Coordinates of C-alpha atoms in Angstrom, one line a residue:
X9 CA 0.0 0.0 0.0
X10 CA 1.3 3.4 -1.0
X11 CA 0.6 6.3 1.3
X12 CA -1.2 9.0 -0.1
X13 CA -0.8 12.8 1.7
X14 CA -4.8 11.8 2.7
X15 CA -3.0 9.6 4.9
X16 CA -0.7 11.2 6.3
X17 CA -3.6 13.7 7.4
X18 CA -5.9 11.3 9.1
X19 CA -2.8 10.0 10.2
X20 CA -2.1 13.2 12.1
X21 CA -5.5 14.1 12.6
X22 CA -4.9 10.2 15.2
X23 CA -1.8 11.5 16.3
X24 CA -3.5 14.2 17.9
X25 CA -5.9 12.4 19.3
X26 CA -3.5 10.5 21.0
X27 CA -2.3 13.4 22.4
X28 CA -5.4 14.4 23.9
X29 CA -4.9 10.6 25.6
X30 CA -1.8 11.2 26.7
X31 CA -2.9 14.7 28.6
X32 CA -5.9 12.8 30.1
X33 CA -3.1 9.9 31.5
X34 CA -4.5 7.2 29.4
X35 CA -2.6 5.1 26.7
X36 CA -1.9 7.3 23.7
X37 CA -3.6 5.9 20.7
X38 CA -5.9 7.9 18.8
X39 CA -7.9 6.2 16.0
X40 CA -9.7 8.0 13.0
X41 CA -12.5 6.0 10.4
X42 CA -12.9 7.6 6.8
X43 CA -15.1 7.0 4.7
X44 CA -14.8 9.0 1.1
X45 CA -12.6 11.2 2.2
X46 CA -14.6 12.2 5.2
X47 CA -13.8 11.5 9.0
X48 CA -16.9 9.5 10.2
X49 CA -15.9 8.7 13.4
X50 CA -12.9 9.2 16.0
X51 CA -11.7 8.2 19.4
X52 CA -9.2 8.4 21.9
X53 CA -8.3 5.7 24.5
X54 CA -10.2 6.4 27.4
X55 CA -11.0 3.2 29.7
X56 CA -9.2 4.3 32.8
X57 CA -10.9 7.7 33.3
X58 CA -13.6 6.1 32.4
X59 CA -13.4 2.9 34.1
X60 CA -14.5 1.4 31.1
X61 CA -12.5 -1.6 29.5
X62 CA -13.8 -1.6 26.2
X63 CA -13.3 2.3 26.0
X64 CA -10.0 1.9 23.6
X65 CA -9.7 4.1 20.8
X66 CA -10.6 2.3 17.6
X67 CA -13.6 0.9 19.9
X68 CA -14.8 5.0 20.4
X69 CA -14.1 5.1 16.7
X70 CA -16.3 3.0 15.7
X71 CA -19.6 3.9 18.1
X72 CA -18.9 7.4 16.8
X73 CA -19.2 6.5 13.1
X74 CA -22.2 4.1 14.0
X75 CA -23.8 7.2 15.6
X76 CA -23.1 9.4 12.5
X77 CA -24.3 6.5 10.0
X78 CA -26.9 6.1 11.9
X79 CA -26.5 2.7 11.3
X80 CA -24.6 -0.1 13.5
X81 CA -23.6 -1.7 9.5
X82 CA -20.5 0.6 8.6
X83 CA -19.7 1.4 4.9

């Protein structure tokens, strides 16, 4: 796979999230889902703050783009 400079700015875009991790004292992963071109959904890693275990980043991700969707069946 090639990287594209789209990538490199949702790459970023997750960098940043993980940053907002980080500050918060949680693990620092960040997680963005695109779809066409479009951010969809996002998360950070949250679970301790949260006391939530499933509360990881790509998890948030997901349950954000389901929300936007408004549909549990992602594209």
């Amino acid at each position: 796979m090639n990287a594209t400079v789209d990538d490199s700015q949702w790459m970023a875009r997750a960098m940043a999230l993980a940053q907002r991790a980080e500050s918060a004292d949680e693990v620092p992963v960040g997680a963005v889902l695109v779809v066409d071109g479009t951010i969809v959904g996002e998360g950070w890693n949250c679970p301790i703050g949260g006391c939530d275990p499933t509360a990881h980043a790509e998890i948030q991700a997901l349950r954000a783009a389901a929300q936007a969707c408004r549909n549990y069946r992602l594209p």
